[in-house]
Structure formats: structure tokens, C-alpha cells
Coordinates of C-alpha atoms in Angstrom, one line a residue:
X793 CA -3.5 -5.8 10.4
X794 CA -5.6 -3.5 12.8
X795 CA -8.0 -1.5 10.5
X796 CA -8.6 1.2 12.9
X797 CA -5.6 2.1 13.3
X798 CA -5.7 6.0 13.0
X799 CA -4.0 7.6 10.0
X800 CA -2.8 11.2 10.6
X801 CA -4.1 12.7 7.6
X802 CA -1.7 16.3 5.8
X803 CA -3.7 18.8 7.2
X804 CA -3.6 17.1 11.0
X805 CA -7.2 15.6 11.2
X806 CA -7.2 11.5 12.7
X807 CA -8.6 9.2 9.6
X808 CA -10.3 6.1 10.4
X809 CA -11.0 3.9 7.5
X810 CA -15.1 3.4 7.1
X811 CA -16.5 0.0 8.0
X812 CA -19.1 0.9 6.3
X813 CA -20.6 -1.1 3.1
X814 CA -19.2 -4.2 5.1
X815 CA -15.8 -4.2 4.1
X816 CA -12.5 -3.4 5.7
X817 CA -9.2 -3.7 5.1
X818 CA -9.1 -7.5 7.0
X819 CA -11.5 -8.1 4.5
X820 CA -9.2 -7.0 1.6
X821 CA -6.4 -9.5 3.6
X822 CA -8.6 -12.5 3.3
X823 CA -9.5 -11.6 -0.8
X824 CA -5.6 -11.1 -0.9
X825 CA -4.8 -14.4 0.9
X826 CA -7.4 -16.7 -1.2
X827 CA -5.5 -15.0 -4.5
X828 CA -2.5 -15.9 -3.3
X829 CA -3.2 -19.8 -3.3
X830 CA -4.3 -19.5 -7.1
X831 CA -1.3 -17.1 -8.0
X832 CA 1.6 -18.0 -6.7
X833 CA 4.1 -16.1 -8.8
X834 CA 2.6 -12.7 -7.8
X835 CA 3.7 -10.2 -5.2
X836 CA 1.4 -9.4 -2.6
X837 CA 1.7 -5.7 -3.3
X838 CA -0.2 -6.6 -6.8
X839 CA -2.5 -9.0 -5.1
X840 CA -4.1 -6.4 -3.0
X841 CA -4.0 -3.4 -5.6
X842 CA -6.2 -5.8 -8.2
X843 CA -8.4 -6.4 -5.3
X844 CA -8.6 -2.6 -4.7
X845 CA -9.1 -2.5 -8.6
X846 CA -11.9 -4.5 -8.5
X847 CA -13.6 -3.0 -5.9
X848 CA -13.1 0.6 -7.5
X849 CA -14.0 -0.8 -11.1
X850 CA -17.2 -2.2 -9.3
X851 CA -17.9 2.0 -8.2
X852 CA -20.4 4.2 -10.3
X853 CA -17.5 6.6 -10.4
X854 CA -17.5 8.7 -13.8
X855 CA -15.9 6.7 -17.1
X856 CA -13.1 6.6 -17.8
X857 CA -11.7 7.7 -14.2
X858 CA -8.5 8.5 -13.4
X859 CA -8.3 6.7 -10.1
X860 CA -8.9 2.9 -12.6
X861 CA -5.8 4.5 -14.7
X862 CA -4.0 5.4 -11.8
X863 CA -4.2 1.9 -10.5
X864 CA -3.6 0.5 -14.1
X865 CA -0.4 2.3 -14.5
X866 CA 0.9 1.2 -10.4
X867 CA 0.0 -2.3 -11.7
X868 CA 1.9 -2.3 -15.2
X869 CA 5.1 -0.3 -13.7
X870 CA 6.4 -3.5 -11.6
X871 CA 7.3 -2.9 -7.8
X872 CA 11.1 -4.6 -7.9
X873 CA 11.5 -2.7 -11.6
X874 CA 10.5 0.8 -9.8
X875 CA 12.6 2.6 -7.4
X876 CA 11.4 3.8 -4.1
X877 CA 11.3 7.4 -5.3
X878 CA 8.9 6.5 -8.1
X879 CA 6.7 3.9 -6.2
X880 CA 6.3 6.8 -3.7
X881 CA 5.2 9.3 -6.0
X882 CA 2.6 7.0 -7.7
X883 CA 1.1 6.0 -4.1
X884 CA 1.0 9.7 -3.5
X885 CA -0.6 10.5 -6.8
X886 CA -3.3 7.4 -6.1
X887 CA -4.1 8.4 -2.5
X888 CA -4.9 12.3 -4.2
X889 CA -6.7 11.1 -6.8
X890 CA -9.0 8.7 -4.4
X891 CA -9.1 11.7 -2.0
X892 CA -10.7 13.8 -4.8
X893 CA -12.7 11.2 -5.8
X894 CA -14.2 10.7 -2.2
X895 CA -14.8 14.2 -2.0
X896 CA -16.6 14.2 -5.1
X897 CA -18.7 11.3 -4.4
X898 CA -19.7 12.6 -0.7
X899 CA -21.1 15.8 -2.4
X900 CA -22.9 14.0 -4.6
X901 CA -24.5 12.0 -2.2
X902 CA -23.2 8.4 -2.6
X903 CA -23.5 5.6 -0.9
X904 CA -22.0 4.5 2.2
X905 CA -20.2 1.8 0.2
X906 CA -18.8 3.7 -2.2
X907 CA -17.4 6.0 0.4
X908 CA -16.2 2.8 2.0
X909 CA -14.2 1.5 -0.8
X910 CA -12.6 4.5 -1.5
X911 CA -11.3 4.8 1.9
X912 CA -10.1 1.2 2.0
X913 CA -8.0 2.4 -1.3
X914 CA -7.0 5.4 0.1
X915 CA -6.2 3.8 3.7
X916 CA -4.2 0.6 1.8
X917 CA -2.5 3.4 -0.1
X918 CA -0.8 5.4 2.6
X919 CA 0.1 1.8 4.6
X920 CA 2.0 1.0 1.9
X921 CA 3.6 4.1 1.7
X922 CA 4.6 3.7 5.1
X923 CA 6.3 0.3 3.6
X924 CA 8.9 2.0 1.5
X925 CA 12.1 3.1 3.2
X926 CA 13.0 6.7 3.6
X927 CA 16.2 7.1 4.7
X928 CA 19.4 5.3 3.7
X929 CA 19.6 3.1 7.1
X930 CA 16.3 2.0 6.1
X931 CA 17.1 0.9 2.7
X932 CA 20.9 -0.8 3.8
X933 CA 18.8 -3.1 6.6
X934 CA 16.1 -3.7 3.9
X935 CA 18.9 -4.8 1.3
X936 CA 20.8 -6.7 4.0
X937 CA 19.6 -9.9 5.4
X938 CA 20.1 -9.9 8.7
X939 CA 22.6 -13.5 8.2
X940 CA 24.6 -11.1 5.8
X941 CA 24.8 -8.6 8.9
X942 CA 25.2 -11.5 11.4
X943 CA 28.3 -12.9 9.0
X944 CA 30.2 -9.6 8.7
X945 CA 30.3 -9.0 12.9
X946 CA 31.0 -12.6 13.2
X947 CA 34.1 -11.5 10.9
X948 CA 35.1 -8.7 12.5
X949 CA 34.7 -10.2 15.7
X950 CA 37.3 -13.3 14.7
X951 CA 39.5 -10.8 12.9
X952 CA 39.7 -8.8 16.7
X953 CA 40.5 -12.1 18.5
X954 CA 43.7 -12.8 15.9
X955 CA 45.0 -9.8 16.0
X956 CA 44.6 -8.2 19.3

């Protein structure tokens, strides 16, 4: 995954993830991969949003925040349990939440690591956001596997040939 990779941000401004603090999102990849050798069983979506909870819990931000029970509640509302509407609003809710957060900690004066991580989080955020499907075609080709779709025109191609 290319972590500079502009973002085009709601109000038209490019966003570039900050490499600052000595993290980036390849970073959060490698974290992700090593936690996937010791938990098998788990999703990859939950992999990287405990990693992203663990760099946030590590913040100064102010207790209890909302952007650790914002991530709690994305983490104990499975992905394959939630429907795409849902999962969407809780991504959006997380990536306004860390956008506030940011803003809050730049006015404050915080480090360039903080700033760092919450971009990360908010940069992860609205990739996976570009994960979940948004129109129907989008959701039939995700449902399907492509043998399933492969299968049916074999089918309809065989069905052509005995009739016609």
C-alpha cells in the first residue's frame, strides 16, 4: 500500500498522511502482518483497527476520549455481522472524531507524533471506507465469486449451443 497516496479531503484540500513520528501506514502493514501469524482466526480489518487502538491509547489525548470508544465500539460490532450502511457510518463517525481530535491536539501544540498517529487513523479510516461497496454492481461482484460468474456463462453459453 502506497502511503502517499493523496486523499481528497470534503472540503477539496489534498491530504497526505504525516511521516512524521516515524510511523506510516506500511508500518501499520508490517504490525498487522506479525499479528496475523499469532491470530489466525481474526480479520485483517480487526487486526489493523487494534493496532490503530494501540497507537491512539498510547496518545496523551484527554480521558476517557471518544475516539478509544469509537474504536471500541467498531471493534465489538463485528464486520461480517454489520451491514455496509452501518460499517460506513461508524468509519465516518471515527474519521470525524479523529479529525476533531487532530485539530484539537494541533492547537494545543502536540507533538509531531501525535499528529502522526492520528493521521495514520484517520488516513486507514477513509481507505477502508473506500473498501465497502456502494452501489448494487459492487456488492453482486463482491458476493459472487468470479467461478460462480464463470459457471452461469458457461451455462448459458451450452444452453445457446443446444437450442439454437
Amino acid at each position: 500500500m502506497n502511503s502517499t497516496v493523496p486523499i481528497i479531503t470534503r472540503c477539496g484540500r489534498k491530504y497526505r498522511p504525516a511521516s512524521s513520528g516515524g510511523r506510516t501506514l506500511n508500518d501499520l502493514n508490517d504490525e498487522v502482518d506479525a499479528l496475523a501469524l499469532e491470530y489466525i482466526e481474526e480479520e485483517e480489518q480487526v487486526l489493523r483497527l487494534r493496532v490503530l487502538r494501540a497507537r491512539v491509547a498510547a496518545l496523551s489525548l484527554p480521558q476517557p476520549s471518544r475516539l478509544l470508544s469509537a474504536i471500541d465500539t467498531l471493534l465489538a460490532s463485528h464486520y461480517d455481522e454489520m451491514g455496509d450502511l452501518k460499517t460506513r457510518r461508524e468509519l465516518e463517525y471515527l474519521i470525524h472524531i479523529a479529525l476533531r481530535e487532530k485539530v484539537k491536539a494541533r492547537r494545543a501544540g502536540a507533538s509531531t507524533q501525535m499528529l502522526a498517529a492520528l493521521a495514520t487513523t484517520i488516513h486507514y479510516c477513509r481507505l477502508e471506507l473506500e473498501d465497502i461497496p456502494h452501489t448494487v454492481l459492487d456488492i453482486i461482484f463482491r458476493e459472487l465469486s468470479w467461478r460462480i460468474v464463470l459457471w452461469f456463462i458457461v451455462f448459458i453459453l451450452i444452453v445457446l449451443l443446444i437450442f439454437f
